């Protein structure tokens, strides 16, 4: 049973969403603000967190920033209807996905399940049919081990979220071949989950940033404007 942390200062959302998730078989922990959640996470991490952005004491952005210093567990942001800047910023800070308020609880459940399935696969719970996908990938200075969710660049570890890992894996599997945004969406999200181009672009920007923290000269991920992205083996 996966444990989901739900963090929001709206008690109605906490009550209704937690009831829905529990009915779907999840264990749910609820928190009224970011500080309360951070204190709990410091003792034991859940399997996934769903965070509101605007909260008292510690907002969702601050909580995510602190969380990413110690964990790459999946995180979904709940954003207000018109907060496009917050959505992009949240993705660049390391959120895996976002859902706009007011939202369909069924949509939120599907987003949660999609991320947990991918996290589960990357942690090594794969079937024989997935064996080929689980092979270690070595492309120049890059080494990826899907079964251990481990990435190194020039021998240095690079810590990626599940979404970032899946996008890099999709690009690195076929160096020189262009992946459109739609193809990358299919890799990172279930078919029934729609995300826009901005979401993929934000994940790629954060992915580049992490690799450049290890190697300022990193340039293996190329943008082809209006087309998509390509991994060039170095």
C-alpha atoms as one frame of an Amber mdcrd trajectory, in Angstrom:
protein
   0.000   0.000   0.000   1.555   3.288  -1.124   1.619   6.143   1.378   0.572
   9.546  -0.020   1.191  12.815   1.823  -1.453  15.446   1.085  -0.431  18.983
   2.069  -2.979  21.806   1.766  -4.377  24.516   4.034  -7.897  23.910   2.678
  -9.508  21.433   5.080 -12.255  20.610   2.582  -9.665  19.470   0.049  -7.784
  17.478   2.676 -10.971  15.702   3.726 -12.449  14.987   0.312  -9.223  14.006
  -1.454  -8.003  11.818   1.411 -11.341   9.964   1.389 -11.047   9.393  -2.360
  -7.443   8.173  -2.128  -8.216   5.855   0.769 -11.133   4.403  -1.209  -8.621
   3.724  -4.008  -6.424   1.749  -1.624  -3.824   4.353  -0.654  -2.644   5.194
   2.843  -2.963   8.955   3.298  -1.278  11.422   5.650  -2.684  14.978   5.711
  -0.948  18.205   6.732  -2.327  21.743   7.037   0.843  23.598   6.056   4.328
  23.086   4.697   6.121  23.327   8.034   3.999  20.592   9.560   4.690  18.361
   6.559   8.419  19.104   6.571   8.703  18.165  10.245   6.991  14.838   9.502
   9.086  14.204   6.355  12.264  14.744   8.381  11.337  11.647  10.384   9.948
   9.442   7.609   9.234  10.075   3.945   6.013   8.989   2.243   6.014   7.339
  -1.194   4.663  10.497  -2.833   3.610  14.019  -1.896   0.779  16.150  -3.277
   1.490  19.790  -2.365  -0.520  22.974  -2.559   1.643  25.955  -3.530   0.129
  28.752  -1.440   0.183  27.775   2.247   0.976  29.502   5.559   4.245  29.105
   7.498   6.006  27.278   4.640   4.607  27.324   1.106   4.795  24.469  -1.389
   7.778  25.913  -3.265   9.868  26.180  -0.118   8.826  22.710   0.997   9.752
  21.225  -2.390  13.138  22.951  -2.361  13.951  21.505   1.060  12.580  18.112
   0.090  14.753  17.904  -3.021  17.856  18.305  -0.880  17.222  14.842   0.569
  14.865  12.939  -1.724  13.741  12.524  -5.339  10.377  10.974  -4.456   7.500
  11.883  -6.818   5.796  15.214  -6.144   2.622  16.652  -7.669   1.737  20.323
  -7.217  -1.795  21.628  -6.818  -1.910  25.054  -8.483  -4.519  27.781  -8.762
  -6.347  28.200 -12.056  -4.292  31.116 -13.394  -0.900  30.532 -11.756   1.073
  29.600 -14.891   4.260  31.116 -13.470   3.959  28.944 -10.372   3.426  25.859
 -12.513   6.568  26.425 -14.565   8.636  27.393 -11.527   7.460  24.325  -9.632
   8.449  22.013 -12.487  11.858  23.654 -12.784  12.386  23.200  -9.057  11.749
  19.489  -9.358   8.026  18.731  -9.207   7.044  15.807 -11.441   3.605  17.083
 -12.366   0.912  19.617 -11.507  -2.889  19.608 -11.362  -4.915  22.817 -11.574
  -7.597  23.749  -9.049 -10.493  23.143  -9.218  -9.592  19.633 -10.278 -11.188
  16.298 -10.967 -10.300  13.893  -8.178 -10.310  11.085 -10.754  -7.643  12.986
 -12.715  -5.533  13.394  -9.593  -5.807   9.666  -8.828  -4.676   8.822 -12.386
  -1.701  11.189 -12.142  -0.702   9.624  -8.822  -0.988   6.090 -10.195   1.002
   6.982 -13.318   3.922   8.363 -11.321   3.921   5.504  -8.829   3.954   2.929
 -11.643   6.988   4.579 -13.169   8.712   4.912  -9.809   8.019   1.242  -9.148
   9.504   0.225 -12.508  12.619   2.317 -11.996  13.192   0.747  -8.595  13.502
  -2.625 -10.259  10.032  -4.184 -10.057   9.981  -5.141 -13.732   8.589  -8.084
 -15.636  10.411 -10.211 -18.205   8.828  -8.104 -20.939  10.550  -5.062 -19.472
  13.991  -6.667 -19.294  15.294  -4.909 -22.388  14.275  -1.541 -20.963  16.147
  -2.351 -17.761  19.573  -2.721 -19.355  22.328  -0.325 -18.367  22.743   2.488
 -20.909  26.222   3.862 -21.605  26.495   6.797 -23.983  29.861   8.505 -23.893
  30.199  10.098 -20.457  26.662   9.088 -19.466  25.799   5.904 -17.594  22.214
   5.025 -16.632  21.106   1.999 -14.618  17.277   1.822 -14.782  16.995  -0.987
 -12.242  18.811   1.103  -9.647  17.522   4.477 -10.824  21.178   5.529 -10.930
  22.766   8.098 -13.256  26.388   9.187 -13.529  28.029  11.741 -15.803  31.830
  11.565 -16.060  31.716   9.267 -13.038  29.786  11.704 -10.837  26.347  10.827
  -9.491  23.380  12.841 -10.776  20.179  12.683  -8.714  17.043  12.746 -10.894
  13.326  12.576 -10.246  11.380   9.730 -11.843  10.161  12.008 -14.655  13.622
  13.421 -15.367  15.084   9.911 -15.431  12.478   8.654 -17.902  12.997  11.596
 -20.244  16.787  11.229 -20.225  16.458   7.485 -20.764  14.171   7.999 -23.756
  16.617  10.435 -25.353  19.794   8.465 -24.575  18.460   5.143 -25.856  18.755
   6.389 -29.437  21.466   9.051 -29.764  21.079  11.309 -32.778  17.365  10.580
 -33.184  14.876  13.350 -32.509  12.134  12.817 -29.931   9.123  15.080 -30.317
   7.419  16.534 -27.264   4.466  14.223 -27.876   6.767  11.196 -27.852   8.365
  12.370 -24.615   4.916  12.921 -23.081   4.075   9.297 -23.898   7.234   8.192
 -22.083   6.659  10.223 -18.935   2.866  10.073 -18.622   0.026   7.637 -19.223
  -1.926   7.967 -22.457  -5.015   9.218 -20.620  -3.057  11.998 -18.901  -2.652
  15.173 -20.961   0.185  17.620 -20.321   1.175  20.566 -22.467   4.490  21.352
 -24.157   5.511  23.684 -21.346   5.593  20.776 -18.906   8.078  18.777 -20.998
  10.198  21.877 -21.674  10.409  22.635 -17.958  11.517  19.089 -17.134  14.213
  19.229 -19.834  15.508  22.563 -18.525  15.832  21.160 -15.023  17.469  18.015
 -16.372  20.085  20.112 -18.181  20.626  22.223 -15.076  21.359  19.165 -12.938
  23.839  17.774 -15.458  25.538  21.173 -15.785  25.975  21.303 -12.027  28.200
  18.248 -12.501  29.745  19.453 -15.764  29.305  23.123 -16.776  30.201  22.147
 -20.351  27.372  19.599 -20.673  25.609  20.033 -24.041  24.452  16.543 -25.001
  20.724  17.410 -25.009  19.969  19.514 -28.066  16.783  21.504 -28.642  15.371
  21.472 -32.159  12.947  24.374 -32.037   9.457  23.465 -33.164  10.419  19.781
 -33.403  11.653  18.354 -30.107  14.878  17.198 -28.475  17.851  15.034 -29.396
  20.640  13.383 -27.399  24.060  13.753 -29.005  26.584  11.244 -27.725  29.779
  12.905 -26.455
